Amino acid sequence: MPRLRLALPCSLLLLGCTPDPNADDEAGTTTTETTTAATGSESDAASESETGEPGCQTTTPEQLRDCVDGTRYQADLEFIAQPRAPGSAHWQAVQDLCYDRFTELGLDVELLPYATGTNVVGRLEGTDTPEQQILIAAHYDHIPDCPGADDNASGVAGMLETARVLTQRSYPRTALFACWDEEELGLLGAEAYAADAMQAGDQLVFNYNFEMIGFSDPTPGAQTVPLGLDALFPAQVETLAGWGYSGDWIALIVDFEGVEHATYMADHATAIGLPNLVLDIPEGAENQPLLADLRRSDHAAFWELGYAAMMITDTSEFRYAAYHCMNGLQDTVDKLDNSFSTKVVQAAVGASAQSLGLAP
């Protein structure tokens, strides 16, 4: 996730200008939740899926949700979380991981170079309405000299595990899985893809964008947000206050057109005990300059062209002091919460399956 580049006061922004290290956290609005833990679906874990994987059924979104494997997610996270500035050796290794994994999963895979970078996209063709596409994506680049475990190794690992689970069956709509390049340089990879999709007339129904899903802190007051959040989201801020401003919830930031899909994910998250907040932007406001902090990832490239999209995020520096290796801290895997991330992926899998046309 890139740092905010606009010279706007934090009081007018909602989830992203770098906080003043001398500011009193108590003065801002903060947040999170501690909810009861979760049960998964009630499927029989002893049976096999259509692909023969033990203990995994694929008939419903709930059953697919239960196929998510936190151990696999963690292994990918640990591999990806090394410095990988565009053009570096590990940047290339992660690009190769995306390509190879999509290939192993049986997807139709493309390397899509653009002026300054390379996106990787895998396609699972829909059976009934293949022209309608659901895009599930994360950016794989990061800034120099920082491992980028949360930003955005966590998102790429989450997207790859989502792809592994969802490719165990077919869907009415087409599923697209993508690793975007150069998000940290200004959403360049996503912008290139979105422009091509618009020119081609692609029916991108919705974009699930994983942007930092790894950090959780249940301590009351661990979450901070800028003043002014209550002006746009009064009900959500009231909920945050009731949660004691802890940092163990996931934010779902979505435009008006995408609320149905965000609701799918919120419902799955609630079902498995993952606290969540849907920050649904009023109709037509998603591209307003004063909401720039809600646009700090690749989903904004799709909003800009009128496509519905959602950023799935742990809120970056408003919860996580090691964001971009700031404050003398390294953004490393040992700081992240595998259980929290696994639940985020579970909720995204269940929701994506519904968006792809699988009935609950």
XYZ file of C-alpha atoms in Angstrom:
360
model
C 0.000 0.000 0.000
C 1.557 3.312 -1.037
C 1.796 6.216 1.334
C -0.624 9.047 0.819
C 0.723 11.570 -1.673
C -1.919 14.285 -1.326
C -1.361 17.224 1.000
C -4.677 16.843 2.796
C -5.216 17.069 6.551
C -5.676 13.798 8.404
C -8.933 15.094 9.813
C -10.414 14.982 6.316
C -9.123 11.521 5.450
C -10.316 8.172 6.544
C -7.799 5.353 6.528
C -4.351 6.290 5.514
C -2.342 9.466 6.035
C 0.736 8.779 8.096
C -0.004 9.558 11.713
C 1.950 12.173 13.623
C 4.242 10.207 15.978
C 3.768 12.942 18.574
C -0.016 12.866 18.394
C -2.074 11.441 21.205
C -3.706 8.234 19.937
C -6.534 8.766 22.372
C -7.572 11.911 20.524
C -8.419 10.131 17.293
C -11.066 7.585 16.717
C -9.795 4.049 17.151
C -11.131 0.625 16.679
C -11.724 -3.099 16.709
C -13.590 -5.926 18.040
C -13.447 -8.967 20.131
C -16.190 -11.323 19.147
C -16.898 -14.841 19.959
C -15.019 -17.376 17.990
C -16.297 -19.187 15.173
C -17.610 -22.315 14.024
C -17.201 -23.132 10.291
C -19.745 -24.790 8.115
C -21.400 -27.930 9.317
C -20.083 -30.082 6.495
C -18.633 -33.492 7.224
C -14.880 -32.987 7.283
C -14.242 -36.669 6.776
C -15.426 -36.796 3.172
C -13.559 -35.925 -0.013
C -14.046 -33.093 -2.517
C -14.722 -33.397 -6.217
C -10.965 -33.302 -6.770
C -10.290 -36.032 -4.228
C -8.723 -33.802 -1.557
C -9.421 -35.414 1.834
C -11.748 -33.533 4.148
C -12.846 -30.910 1.639
C -16.300 -30.613 0.107
C -17.045 -28.079 -2.621
C -20.795 -28.027 -3.088
C -21.528 -24.764 -1.253
C -19.638 -21.545 -0.454
C -19.634 -22.589 3.205
C -17.937 -25.885 2.403
C -15.350 -24.162 0.219
C -14.720 -21.724 3.070
C -13.768 -24.672 5.254
C -11.199 -25.874 2.681
C -8.860 -22.961 3.456
C -5.549 -24.212 4.871
C -3.717 -21.789 7.152
C -0.537 -23.845 6.909
C -0.382 -23.410 3.132
C -1.101 -19.703 3.519
C 1.718 -19.371 6.060
C 4.224 -21.156 3.821
C 3.524 -18.752 0.953
C 3.667 -15.772 3.300
C 7.096 -16.802 4.581
C 8.453 -17.234 1.065
C 7.127 -13.927 -0.241
C 8.116 -11.780 2.763
C 11.554 -10.609 1.640
C 12.528 -7.281 0.050
C 11.150 -7.306 -3.519
C 11.359 -3.903 -5.108
C 10.444 -4.046 -8.815
C 13.284 -5.506 -10.851
C 14.945 -7.256 -7.911
C 15.692 -10.981 -7.780
C 12.999 -11.705 -5.210
C 10.448 -9.596 -7.081
C 11.103 -11.945 -10.010
C 10.837 -14.985 -7.733
C 7.414 -13.899 -6.477
C 6.250 -13.149 -10.009
C 7.376 -16.683 -10.919
C 5.502 -18.066 -7.898
C 2.288 -16.461 -9.134
C 2.768 -17.811 -12.651
C 3.748 -21.314 -11.528
C 0.996 -21.608 -8.940
C -1.704 -20.488 -11.359
C -0.373 -23.013 -13.860
C -0.385 -25.821 -11.274
C -4.006 -24.991 -10.461
C -4.996 -25.498 -14.086
C -5.716 -21.867 -14.885
C -5.209 -20.253 -18.271
C -2.225 -18.056 -17.313
C -0.854 -14.907 -18.920
C 2.143 -12.725 -18.202
C 0.942 -9.232 -19.061
C 3.822 -6.772 -19.441
C 2.997 -3.063 -19.636
C 5.243 -0.011 -19.952
C 7.204 -0.481 -16.714
C 6.180 -3.777 -15.108
C 4.478 -7.157 -15.405
C 1.133 -8.435 -14.139
C 0.295 -12.139 -13.824
C -3.310 -13.231 -14.429
C -4.918 -16.676 -14.256
C -8.362 -17.428 -15.680
C -10.970 -20.064 -14.766
C -13.634 -19.899 -17.468
C -17.244 -19.706 -16.328
C -19.728 -22.351 -17.424
C -22.928 -20.322 -17.951
C -22.076 -16.616 -18.208
C -18.313 -16.614 -18.864
C -18.386 -13.003 -20.046
C -19.149 -11.961 -16.445
C -15.903 -11.830 -14.468
C -15.019 -11.820 -10.762
C -11.466 -10.595 -10.146
C -9.502 -11.617 -7.035
C -6.155 -9.844 -6.782
C -3.235 -8.533 -4.720
C -0.046 -6.602 -5.485
C 3.266 -8.440 -5.226
C 5.762 -5.555 -5.293
C 7.052 -3.635 -2.286
C 9.410 -0.791 -1.405
C 13.196 -1.330 -1.216
C 14.901 -2.658 1.920
C 11.716 -3.799 3.666
C 10.417 -7.413 3.873
C 6.810 -6.300 3.354
C 5.259 -9.210 5.246
C 1.939 -7.496 5.871
C 2.260 -5.156 2.870
C 1.583 -7.133 0.827
C 2.968 -10.642 1.208
C -0.107 -11.323 3.341
C -2.394 -10.253 0.502
C -0.594 -12.284 -2.156
C -0.552 -15.385 0.059
C -4.260 -14.868 0.748
C -5.052 -14.533 -2.942
C -3.052 -17.675 -3.785
C -4.857 -19.722 -1.136
C -8.177 -18.342 -2.382
C -7.231 -19.466 -5.886
C -6.240 -22.936 -4.654
C -9.580 -23.472 -2.972
C -11.824 -21.939 -5.620
C -10.221 -23.881 -8.479
C -11.489 -27.143 -6.995
C -14.761 -26.693 -8.903
C -16.408 -24.679 -11.695
C -18.746 -21.661 -11.497
C -21.283 -19.896 -13.713
C -19.089 -16.776 -13.939
C -15.409 -16.544 -14.880
C -12.879 -16.248 -12.043
C -9.761 -14.139 -12.596
C -6.812 -14.262 -10.189
C -4.126 -11.586 -10.448
C -0.764 -10.527 -9.050
C -0.394 -6.794 -9.740
C 2.954 -5.077 -10.143
C 4.060 -1.587 -9.046
C 1.228 -0.759 -6.673
C 3.719 1.056 -4.465
C 4.667 3.312 -7.388
C 1.081 4.481 -7.912
C -1.148 1.478 -8.736
C 0.575 1.188 -12.109
C -0.041 -2.498 -12.776
C -3.715 -2.406 -11.849
C -4.254 0.782 -13.823
C -2.732 -0.826 -16.917
C -4.965 -3.888 -16.589
C -8.115 -1.887 -15.853
C -7.537 0.339 -18.887
C -7.105 -2.695 -21.128
C -10.226 -4.315 -19.654
C -12.258 -1.186 -20.301
C -10.990 -0.904 -23.867
C -11.864 -4.566 -24.467
C -15.342 -4.118 -23.013
C -14.759 -6.700 -20.275
C -17.654 -7.245 -17.862
C -15.748 -7.045 -14.591
C -18.589 -7.565 -12.139
C -16.497 -7.163 -8.976
C -12.906 -6.983 -7.722
C -11.816 -8.475 -4.379
C -8.534 -6.702 -3.557
C -6.358 -8.132 -0.752
C -4.321 -5.268 0.759
C -2.640 -6.124 4.086
C -4.594 -8.842 5.910
C -2.001 -10.036 8.413
C -1.928 -7.900 11.547
C -4.300 -8.174 14.488
C -4.087 -6.724 18.002
C -6.917 -7.375 20.475
C -5.637 -4.800 22.966
C -8.210 -2.086 23.682
C -7.089 1.120 22.020
C -4.722 -0.646 19.597
C -6.571 0.775 16.596
C -6.416 4.429 15.623
C -8.255 6.230 12.837
C -8.223 9.879 11.777
C -10.757 12.336 13.078
C -13.616 12.715 10.655
C -14.456 9.051 10.172
C -17.790 9.580 11.912
C -18.846 12.176 9.330
C -19.142 9.522 6.631
C -19.606 6.361 8.692
C -21.405 7.285 11.935
C -22.868 3.836 12.563
C -19.528 2.123 12.016
C -17.751 4.503 14.375
C -20.379 3.807 17.005
C -19.660 0.105 16.575
C -15.936 0.765 16.942
C -16.526 2.554 20.199
C -18.498 -0.419 21.443
C -15.574 -2.667 20.550
C -13.155 -0.620 22.637
C -11.033 0.333 19.633
C -9.114 -2.918 19.580
C -7.377 -3.991 16.377
C -8.724 -7.459 15.627
C -11.263 -6.770 12.874
C -11.097 -6.579 9.084
C -12.152 -3.509 7.077
C -14.152 -3.972 3.867
C -13.976 -0.698 1.939
C -16.384 -0.791 -0.990
C -18.124 1.475 -3.468
C -21.912 1.722 -3.696
C -22.188 -0.673 -6.638
C -20.247 -3.395 -4.849
C -22.133 -3.496 -1.548
C -23.874 -6.786 -2.368
C -20.528 -8.555 -2.660
C -19.130 -6.876 0.455
C -22.190 -8.102 2.320
C -21.411 -11.663 1.215
C -17.976 -11.351 2.792
C -19.262 -9.681 5.943
C -21.781 -12.488 6.418
C -19.117 -15.182 6.004
C -16.786 -13.334 8.366
C -19.483 -13.075 11.005
C -20.309 -16.769 10.625
C -16.734 -17.766 11.494
C -16.265 -15.224 14.276
C -14.200 -12.637 12.410
C -15.130 -9.085 13.449
C -15.620 -6.867 10.423
C -16.816 -3.470 9.291
C -18.221 -2.644 5.869
C -17.279 0.928 4.983
C -19.664 1.483 2.092
C -18.958 4.743 0.289
C -22.007 6.775 -0.786
C -22.984 6.461 -4.423
C -20.681 8.376 -6.734
C -18.258 9.481 -3.993
C -15.579 6.799 -4.374
C -13.375 8.975 -6.599
C -13.681 12.196 -4.608
C -10.294 13.736 -3.676
C -11.256 14.090 -0.008
C -11.681 10.312 0.171
C -8.193 9.678 -1.190
C -7.255 7.545 1.791
C -9.934 5.026 0.906
C -8.290 4.676 -2.520
C -4.804 3.645 -1.382
C -4.632 0.347 -3.227
C -5.308 -1.298 -6.559
C -9.112 -1.371 -6.202
C -9.038 2.382 -6.891
C -7.812 1.754 -10.433
C -11.094 -0.062 -11.055
C -13.243 2.516 -9.252
C -11.719 5.154 -11.514
C -13.176 3.405 -14.556
C -16.547 2.615 -13.029
C -15.903 -1.000 -12.005
C -17.121 -2.163 -8.584
C -14.327 -3.142 -6.192
C -13.475 -3.665 -2.520
C -10.270 -3.280 -0.513
C -9.896 -5.941 2.186
C -7.486 -4.467 4.743
C -6.255 -4.519 8.325
C -5.986 -0.677 7.985
C -2.163 -0.574 7.690
C -0.425 2.064 9.878
C -3.556 2.837 11.862
C -2.996 -0.482 13.579
C 0.452 -1.657 12.554
C 3.504 0.329 13.654
C 5.843 -1.581 11.293
C 3.987 -0.471 8.146
C 6.613 0.293 5.466
C 9.251 -0.575 8.098
C 8.534 2.721 9.881
C 9.322 3.562 13.504
C 12.551 1.565 13.415
C 10.559 -1.669 12.988
C 10.716 -4.332 10.300
C 7.534 -5.572 8.612
C 8.255 -9.258 9.274
C 6.226 -12.465 9.451
C 6.737 -12.939 13.196
C 4.590 -9.847 13.877
C 1.552 -11.226 12.034
C -1.398 -13.361 13.131
C -1.935 -16.508 11.064
C -5.273 -17.308 12.683
C -6.640 -13.870 11.832
C -5.396 -14.036 8.237
C -6.811 -17.520 7.749
C -10.251 -16.300 8.754
C -9.977 -13.369 6.341
C -9.181 -15.801 3.526
C -12.028 -18.090 4.563
C -14.497 -15.217 4.417
C -13.147 -14.112 1.034
C -13.405 -17.643 -0.375
C -17.025 -18.021 0.686
C -17.940 -14.584 -0.638
C -16.073 -15.026 -3.923
C -17.838 -18.327 -4.531
C -21.182 -16.556 -4.141
C -20.078 -13.735 -6.427
C -19.098 -16.377 -8.976
C -22.664 -17.679 -8.895
C -22.508 -20.565 -6.425
C -25.630 -20.630 -4.263
C -25.177 -20.902 -0.470
